[in-house]
mmCIF file with all atom_site columns, C-alpha atoms in Angstrom:
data_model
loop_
_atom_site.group_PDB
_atom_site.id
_atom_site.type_symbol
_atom_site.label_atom_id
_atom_site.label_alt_id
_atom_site.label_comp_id
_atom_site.label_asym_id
_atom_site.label_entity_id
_atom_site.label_seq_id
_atom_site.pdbx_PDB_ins_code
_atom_site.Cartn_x
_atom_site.Cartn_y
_atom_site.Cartn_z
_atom_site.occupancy
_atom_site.B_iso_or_equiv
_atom_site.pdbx_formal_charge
_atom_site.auth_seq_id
_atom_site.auth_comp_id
_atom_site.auth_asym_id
_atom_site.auth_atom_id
_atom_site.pdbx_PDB_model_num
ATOM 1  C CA . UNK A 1 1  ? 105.422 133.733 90.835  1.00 47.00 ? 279 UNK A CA 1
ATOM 2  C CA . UNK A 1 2  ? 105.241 130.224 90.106  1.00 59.00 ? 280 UNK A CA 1
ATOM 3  C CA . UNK A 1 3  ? 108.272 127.938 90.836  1.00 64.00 ? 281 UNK A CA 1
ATOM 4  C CA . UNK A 1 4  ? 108.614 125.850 87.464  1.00 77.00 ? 282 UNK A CA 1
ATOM 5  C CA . UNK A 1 5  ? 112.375 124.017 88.524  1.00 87.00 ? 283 UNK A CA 1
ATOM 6  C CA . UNK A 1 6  ? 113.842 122.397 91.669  1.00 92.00 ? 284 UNK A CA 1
ATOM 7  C CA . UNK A 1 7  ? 117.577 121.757 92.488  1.00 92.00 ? 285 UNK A CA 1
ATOM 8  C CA . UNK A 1 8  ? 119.165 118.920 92.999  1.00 94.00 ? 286 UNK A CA 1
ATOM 9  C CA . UNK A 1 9  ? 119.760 119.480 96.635  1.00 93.00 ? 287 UNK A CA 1
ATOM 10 C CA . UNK A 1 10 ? 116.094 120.500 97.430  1.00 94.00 ? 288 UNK A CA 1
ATOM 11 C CA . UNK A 1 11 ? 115.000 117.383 95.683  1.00 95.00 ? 289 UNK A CA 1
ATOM 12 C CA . UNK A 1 12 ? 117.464 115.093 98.160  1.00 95.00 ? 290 UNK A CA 1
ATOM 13 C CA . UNK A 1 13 ? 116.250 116.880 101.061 1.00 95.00 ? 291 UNK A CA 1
ATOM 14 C CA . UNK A 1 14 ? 112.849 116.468 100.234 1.00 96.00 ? 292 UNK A CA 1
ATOM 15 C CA . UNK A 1 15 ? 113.879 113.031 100.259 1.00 95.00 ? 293 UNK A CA 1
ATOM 16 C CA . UNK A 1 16 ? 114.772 113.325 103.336 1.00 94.00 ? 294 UNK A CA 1
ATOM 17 C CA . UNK A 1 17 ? 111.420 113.837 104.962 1.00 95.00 ? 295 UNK A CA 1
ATOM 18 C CA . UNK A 1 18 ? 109.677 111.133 107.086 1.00 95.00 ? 296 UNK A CA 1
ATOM 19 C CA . UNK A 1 19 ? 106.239 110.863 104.628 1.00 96.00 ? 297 UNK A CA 1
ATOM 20 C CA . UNK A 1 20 ? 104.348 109.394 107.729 1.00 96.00 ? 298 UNK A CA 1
ATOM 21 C CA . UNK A 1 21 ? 104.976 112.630 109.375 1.00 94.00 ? 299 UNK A CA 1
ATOM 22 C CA . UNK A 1 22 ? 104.363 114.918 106.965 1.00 95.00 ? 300 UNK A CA 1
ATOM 23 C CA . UNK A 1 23 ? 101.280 113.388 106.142 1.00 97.00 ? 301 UNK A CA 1
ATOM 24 C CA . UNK A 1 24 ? 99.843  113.335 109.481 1.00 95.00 ? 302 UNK A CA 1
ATOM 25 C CA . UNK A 1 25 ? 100.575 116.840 109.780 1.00 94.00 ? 303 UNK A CA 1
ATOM 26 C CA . UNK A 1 26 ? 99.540  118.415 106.034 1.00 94.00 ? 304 UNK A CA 1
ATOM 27 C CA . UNK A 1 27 ? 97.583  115.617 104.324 1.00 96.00 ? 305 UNK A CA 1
ATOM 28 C CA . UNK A 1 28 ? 95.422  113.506 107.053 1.00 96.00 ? 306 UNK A CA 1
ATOM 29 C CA . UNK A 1 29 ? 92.753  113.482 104.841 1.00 95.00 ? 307 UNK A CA 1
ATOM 30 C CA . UNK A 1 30 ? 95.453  110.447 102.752 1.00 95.00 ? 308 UNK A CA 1
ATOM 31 C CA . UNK A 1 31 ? 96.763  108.590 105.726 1.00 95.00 ? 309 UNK A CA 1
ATOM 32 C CA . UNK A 1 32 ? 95.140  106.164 108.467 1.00 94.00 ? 310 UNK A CA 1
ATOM 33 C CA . UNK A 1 33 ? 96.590  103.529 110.867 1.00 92.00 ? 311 UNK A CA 1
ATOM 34 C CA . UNK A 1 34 ? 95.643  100.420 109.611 1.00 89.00 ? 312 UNK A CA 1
ATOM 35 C CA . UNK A 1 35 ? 93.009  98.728  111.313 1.00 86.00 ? 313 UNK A CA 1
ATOM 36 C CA . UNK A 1 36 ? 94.493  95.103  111.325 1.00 84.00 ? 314 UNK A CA 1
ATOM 37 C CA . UNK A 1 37 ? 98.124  96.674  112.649 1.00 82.00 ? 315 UNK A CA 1
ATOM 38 C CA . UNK A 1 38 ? 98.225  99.806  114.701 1.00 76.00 ? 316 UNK A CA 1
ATOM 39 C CA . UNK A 1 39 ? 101.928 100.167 114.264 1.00 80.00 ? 317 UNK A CA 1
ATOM 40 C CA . UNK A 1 40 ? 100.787 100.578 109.933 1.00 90.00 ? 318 UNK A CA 1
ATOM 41 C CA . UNK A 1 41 ? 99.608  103.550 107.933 1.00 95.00 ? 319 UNK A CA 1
ATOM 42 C CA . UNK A 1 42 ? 97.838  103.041 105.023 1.00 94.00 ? 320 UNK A CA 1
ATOM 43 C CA . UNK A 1 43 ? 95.493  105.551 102.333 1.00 93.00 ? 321 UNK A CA 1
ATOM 44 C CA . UNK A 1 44 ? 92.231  105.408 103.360 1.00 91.00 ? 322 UNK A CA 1
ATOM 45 C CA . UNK A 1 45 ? 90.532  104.220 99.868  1.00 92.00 ? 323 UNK A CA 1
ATOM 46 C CA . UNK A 1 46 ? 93.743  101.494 98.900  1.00 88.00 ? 324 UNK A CA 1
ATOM 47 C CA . UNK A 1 47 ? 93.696  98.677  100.847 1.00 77.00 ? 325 UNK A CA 1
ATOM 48 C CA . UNK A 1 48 ? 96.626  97.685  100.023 1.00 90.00 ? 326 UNK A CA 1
ATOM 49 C CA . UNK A 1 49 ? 98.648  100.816 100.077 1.00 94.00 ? 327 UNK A CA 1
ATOM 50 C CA . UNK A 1 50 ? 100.866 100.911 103.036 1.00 95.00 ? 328 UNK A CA 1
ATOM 51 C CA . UNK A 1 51 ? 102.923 104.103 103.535 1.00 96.00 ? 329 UNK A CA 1
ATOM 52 C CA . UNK A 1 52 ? 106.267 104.003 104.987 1.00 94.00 ? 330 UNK A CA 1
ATOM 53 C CA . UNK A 1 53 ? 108.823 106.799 105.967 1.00 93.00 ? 331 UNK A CA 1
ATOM 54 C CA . UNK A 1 54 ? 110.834 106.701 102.883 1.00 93.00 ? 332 UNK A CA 1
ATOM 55 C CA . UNK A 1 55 ? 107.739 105.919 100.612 1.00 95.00 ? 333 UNK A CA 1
ATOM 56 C CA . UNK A 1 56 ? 104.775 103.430 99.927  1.00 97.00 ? 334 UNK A CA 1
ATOM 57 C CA . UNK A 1 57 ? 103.965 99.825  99.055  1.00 96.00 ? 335 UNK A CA 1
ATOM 58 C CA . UNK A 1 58 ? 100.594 99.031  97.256  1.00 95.00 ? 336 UNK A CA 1
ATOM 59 C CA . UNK A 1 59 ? 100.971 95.229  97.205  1.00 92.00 ? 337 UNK A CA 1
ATOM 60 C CA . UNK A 1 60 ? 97.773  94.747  94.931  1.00 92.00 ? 338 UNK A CA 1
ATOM 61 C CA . UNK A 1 61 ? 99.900  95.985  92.112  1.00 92.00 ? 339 UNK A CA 1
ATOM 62 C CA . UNK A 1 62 ? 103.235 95.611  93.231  1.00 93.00 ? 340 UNK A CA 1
ATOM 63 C CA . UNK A 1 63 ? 103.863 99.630  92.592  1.00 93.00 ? 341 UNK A CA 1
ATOM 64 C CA . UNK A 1 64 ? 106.567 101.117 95.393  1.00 96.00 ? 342 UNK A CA 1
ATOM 65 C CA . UNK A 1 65 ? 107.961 104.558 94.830  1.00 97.00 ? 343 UNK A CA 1
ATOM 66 C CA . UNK A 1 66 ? 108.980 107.810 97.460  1.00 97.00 ? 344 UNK A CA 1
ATOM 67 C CA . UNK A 1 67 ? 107.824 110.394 98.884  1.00 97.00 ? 345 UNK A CA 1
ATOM 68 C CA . UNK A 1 68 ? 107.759 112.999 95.766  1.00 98.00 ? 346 UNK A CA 1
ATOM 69 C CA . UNK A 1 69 ? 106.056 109.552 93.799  1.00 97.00 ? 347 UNK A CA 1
ATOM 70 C CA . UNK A 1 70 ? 103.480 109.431 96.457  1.00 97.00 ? 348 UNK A CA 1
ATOM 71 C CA . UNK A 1 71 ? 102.439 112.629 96.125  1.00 98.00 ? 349 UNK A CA 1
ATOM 72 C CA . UNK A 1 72 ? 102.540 112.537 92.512  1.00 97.00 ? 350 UNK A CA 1
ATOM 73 C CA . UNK A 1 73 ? 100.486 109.471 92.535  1.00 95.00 ? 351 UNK A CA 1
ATOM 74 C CA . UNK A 1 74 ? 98.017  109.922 95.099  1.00 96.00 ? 352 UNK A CA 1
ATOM 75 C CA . UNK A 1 75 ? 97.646  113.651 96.150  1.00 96.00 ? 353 UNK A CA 1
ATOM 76 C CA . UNK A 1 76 ? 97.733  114.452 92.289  1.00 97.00 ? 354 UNK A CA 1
ATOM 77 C CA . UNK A 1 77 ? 100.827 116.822 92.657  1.00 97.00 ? 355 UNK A CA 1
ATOM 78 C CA . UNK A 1 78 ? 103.148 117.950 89.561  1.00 96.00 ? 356 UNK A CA 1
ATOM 79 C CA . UNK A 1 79 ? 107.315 116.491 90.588  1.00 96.00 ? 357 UNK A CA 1
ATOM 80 C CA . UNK A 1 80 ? 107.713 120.471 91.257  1.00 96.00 ? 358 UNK A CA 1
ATOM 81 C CA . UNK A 1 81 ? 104.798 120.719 93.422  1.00 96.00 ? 359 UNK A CA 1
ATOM 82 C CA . UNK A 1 82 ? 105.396 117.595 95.687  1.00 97.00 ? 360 UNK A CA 1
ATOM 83 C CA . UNK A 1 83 ? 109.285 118.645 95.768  1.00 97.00 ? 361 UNK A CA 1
ATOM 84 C CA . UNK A 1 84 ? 108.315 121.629 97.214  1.00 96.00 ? 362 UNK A CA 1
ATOM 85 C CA . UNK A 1 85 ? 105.687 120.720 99.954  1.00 96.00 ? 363 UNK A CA 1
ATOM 86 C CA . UNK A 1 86 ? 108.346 118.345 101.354 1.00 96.00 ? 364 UNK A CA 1
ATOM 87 C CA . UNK A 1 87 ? 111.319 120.390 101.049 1.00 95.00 ? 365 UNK A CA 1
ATOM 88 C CA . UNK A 1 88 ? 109.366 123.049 102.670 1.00 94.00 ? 366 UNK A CA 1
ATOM 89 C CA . UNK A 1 89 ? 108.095 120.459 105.743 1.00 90.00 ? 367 UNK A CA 1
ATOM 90 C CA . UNK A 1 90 ? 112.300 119.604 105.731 1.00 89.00 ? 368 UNK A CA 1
ATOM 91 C CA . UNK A 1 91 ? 113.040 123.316 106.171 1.00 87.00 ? 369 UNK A CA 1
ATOM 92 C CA . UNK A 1 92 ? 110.398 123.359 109.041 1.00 82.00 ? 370 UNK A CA 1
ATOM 93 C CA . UNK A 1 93 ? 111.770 120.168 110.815 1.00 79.00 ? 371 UNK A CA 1
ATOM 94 C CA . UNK A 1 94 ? 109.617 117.264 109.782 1.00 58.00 ? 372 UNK A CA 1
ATOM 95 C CA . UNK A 1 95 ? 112.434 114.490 109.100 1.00 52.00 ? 373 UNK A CA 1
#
């Protein structure tokens, strides 16, 4: 059965999850340390896209959003599918 809605409280706990971890742990295929700062992650194919633990920079357009946004935006998840991959990873520990 496919889950088609998400509560409010699974959507601030997914919120809640540190995106550099969870990405490093379910997505590496989307995250690298930045070459010209080793403390810096950033998505392999955007330059410019920095990820941070609450969400992501991509300074060549100015766009910012979350965690649920950057999963939306670049791992081409529906809001219902990225709230669930990180409320899941919260339920598992990754904050």
């Amino acid at each position: 059965m496919e889950i088609t809605r998400v509560g409010d409280s699974q959507i601030k706990q997914a919120k809640r999850v540190n995106l550099i971890e969870h990405l490093l742990k379910h997505r590496p295929d989307v995250i690298t340390r930045d070459k010209n700062s080793n403390a810096r992650f950033v998505h392999p194919d955007y330059d410019s896209l920095v990820i941070l633990d609450r969400g992501f920079m991509r300074f060549s357009s100015g766009d910012t959003g979350d965690q649920i946004q950057f999963l939306q935006n670049y791992c081409g998840l529906t809001f219902v599918e990225a709230v669930k991959e990180l409320y899941d990873s919260f339920v598992k520990g990754v904050k």
